[in-house]
PDB file of C-alpha atoms in Angstrom:
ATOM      1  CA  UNK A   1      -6.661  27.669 -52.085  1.00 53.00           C
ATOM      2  CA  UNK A   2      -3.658  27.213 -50.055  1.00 65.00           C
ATOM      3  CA  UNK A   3      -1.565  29.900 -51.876  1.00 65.00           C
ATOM      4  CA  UNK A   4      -4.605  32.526 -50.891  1.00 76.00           C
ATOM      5  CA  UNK A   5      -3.723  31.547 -47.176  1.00 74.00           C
ATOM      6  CA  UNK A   6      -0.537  31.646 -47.501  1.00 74.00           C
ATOM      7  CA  UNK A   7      -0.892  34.755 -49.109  1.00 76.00           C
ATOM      8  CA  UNK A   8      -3.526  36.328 -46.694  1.00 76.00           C
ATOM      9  CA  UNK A   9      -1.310  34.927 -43.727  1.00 77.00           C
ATOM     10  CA  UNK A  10       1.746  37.217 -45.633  1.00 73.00           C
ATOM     11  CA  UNK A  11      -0.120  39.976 -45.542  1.00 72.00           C
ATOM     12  CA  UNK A  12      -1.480  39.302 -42.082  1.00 70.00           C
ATOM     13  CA  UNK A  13       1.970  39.674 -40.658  1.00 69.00           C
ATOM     14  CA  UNK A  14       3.540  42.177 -42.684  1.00 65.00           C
ATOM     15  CA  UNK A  15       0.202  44.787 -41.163  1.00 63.00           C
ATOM     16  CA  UNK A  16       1.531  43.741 -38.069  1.00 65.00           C
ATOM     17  CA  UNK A  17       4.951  44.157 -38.053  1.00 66.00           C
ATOM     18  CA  UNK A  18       5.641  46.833 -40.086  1.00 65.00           C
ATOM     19  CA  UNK A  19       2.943  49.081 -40.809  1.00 62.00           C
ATOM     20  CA  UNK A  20       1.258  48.930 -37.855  1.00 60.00           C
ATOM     21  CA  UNK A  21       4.213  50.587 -35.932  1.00 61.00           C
ATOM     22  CA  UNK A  22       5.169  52.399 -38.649  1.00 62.00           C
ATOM     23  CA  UNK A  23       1.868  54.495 -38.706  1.00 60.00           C
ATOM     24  CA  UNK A  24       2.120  54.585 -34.774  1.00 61.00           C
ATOM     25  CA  UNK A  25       5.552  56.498 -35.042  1.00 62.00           C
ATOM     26  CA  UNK A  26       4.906  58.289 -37.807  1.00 63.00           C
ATOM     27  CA  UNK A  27       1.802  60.120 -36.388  1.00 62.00           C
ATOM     28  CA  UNK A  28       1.035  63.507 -35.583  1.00 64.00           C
ATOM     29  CA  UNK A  29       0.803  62.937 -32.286  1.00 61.00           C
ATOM     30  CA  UNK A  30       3.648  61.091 -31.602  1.00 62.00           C
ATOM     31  CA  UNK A  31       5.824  63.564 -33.776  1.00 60.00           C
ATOM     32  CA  UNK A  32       3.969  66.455 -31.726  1.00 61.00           C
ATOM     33  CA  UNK A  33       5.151  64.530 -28.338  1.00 61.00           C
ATOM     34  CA  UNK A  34       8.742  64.179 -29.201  1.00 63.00           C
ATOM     35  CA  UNK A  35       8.758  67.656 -30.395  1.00 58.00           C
ATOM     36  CA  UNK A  36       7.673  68.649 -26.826  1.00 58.00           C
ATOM     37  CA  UNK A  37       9.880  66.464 -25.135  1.00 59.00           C
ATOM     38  CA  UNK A  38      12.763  68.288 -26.757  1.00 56.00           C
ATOM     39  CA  UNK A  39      11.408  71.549 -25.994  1.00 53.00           C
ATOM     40  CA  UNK A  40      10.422  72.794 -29.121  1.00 49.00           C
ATOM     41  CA  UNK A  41       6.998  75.339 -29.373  1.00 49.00           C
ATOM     42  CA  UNK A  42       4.788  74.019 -32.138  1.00 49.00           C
ATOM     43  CA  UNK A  43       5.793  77.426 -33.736  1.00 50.00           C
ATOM     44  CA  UNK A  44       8.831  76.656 -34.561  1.00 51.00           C
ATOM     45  CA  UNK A  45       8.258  73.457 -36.619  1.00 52.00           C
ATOM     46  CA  UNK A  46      10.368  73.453 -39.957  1.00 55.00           C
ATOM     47  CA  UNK A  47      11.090  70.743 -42.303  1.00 56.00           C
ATOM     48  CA  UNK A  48      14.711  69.739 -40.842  1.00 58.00           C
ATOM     49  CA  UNK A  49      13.218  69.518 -37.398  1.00 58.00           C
ATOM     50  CA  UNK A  50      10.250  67.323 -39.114  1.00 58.00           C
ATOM     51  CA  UNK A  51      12.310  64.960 -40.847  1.00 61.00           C
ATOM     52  CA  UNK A  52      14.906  64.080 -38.211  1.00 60.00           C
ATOM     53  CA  UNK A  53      11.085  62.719 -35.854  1.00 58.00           C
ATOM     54  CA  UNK A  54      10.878  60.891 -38.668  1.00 59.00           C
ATOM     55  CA  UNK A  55      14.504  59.758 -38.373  1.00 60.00           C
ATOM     56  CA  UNK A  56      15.082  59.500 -35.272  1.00 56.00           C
ATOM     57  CA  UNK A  57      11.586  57.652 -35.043  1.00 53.00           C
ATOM     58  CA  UNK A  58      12.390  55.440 -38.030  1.00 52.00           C
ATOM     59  CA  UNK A  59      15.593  54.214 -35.777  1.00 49.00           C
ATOM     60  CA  UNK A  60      13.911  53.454 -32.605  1.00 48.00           C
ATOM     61  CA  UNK A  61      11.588  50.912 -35.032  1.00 47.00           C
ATOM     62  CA  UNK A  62      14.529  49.468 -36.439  1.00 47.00           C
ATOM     63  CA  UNK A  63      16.283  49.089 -32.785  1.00 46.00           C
ATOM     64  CA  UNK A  64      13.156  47.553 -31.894  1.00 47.00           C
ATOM     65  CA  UNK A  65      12.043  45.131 -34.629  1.00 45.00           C
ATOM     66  CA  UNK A  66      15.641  44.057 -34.757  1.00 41.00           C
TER      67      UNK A  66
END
């Protein structure tokens, strides 16, 4: 019994702290923001432009878990 709450407490904070900001940063609308905050028409979307969000994303939730 105590490894299941040890084991539901794990899995508790690992929602929390990483795939709960995770799935904030990696959403559409975020991605859709930062492309408009760097001036980009949603036209003009292509893979390299998609992946470094994601990068540059990905960074800012490193900077800020660490």
């Amino acid at each position: 019994m105590r490894f299941t709450a040890q084991l539901i407490t794990y899995y508790l904070l690992l929602i929390t702290y990483y795939l709960l900001p995770i799935t904030y940063y990696l959403s559409p609308t975020t991605i859709i923001l930062s492309l408009f905050n760097q001036n980009i028409t949603i036209k003009s979307i292509t893979f390299e432009k998609f992946s470094y969000i994601c990068s540059v994303s990905s960074l800012h939730f490193i900077r800020i878990t660490f």
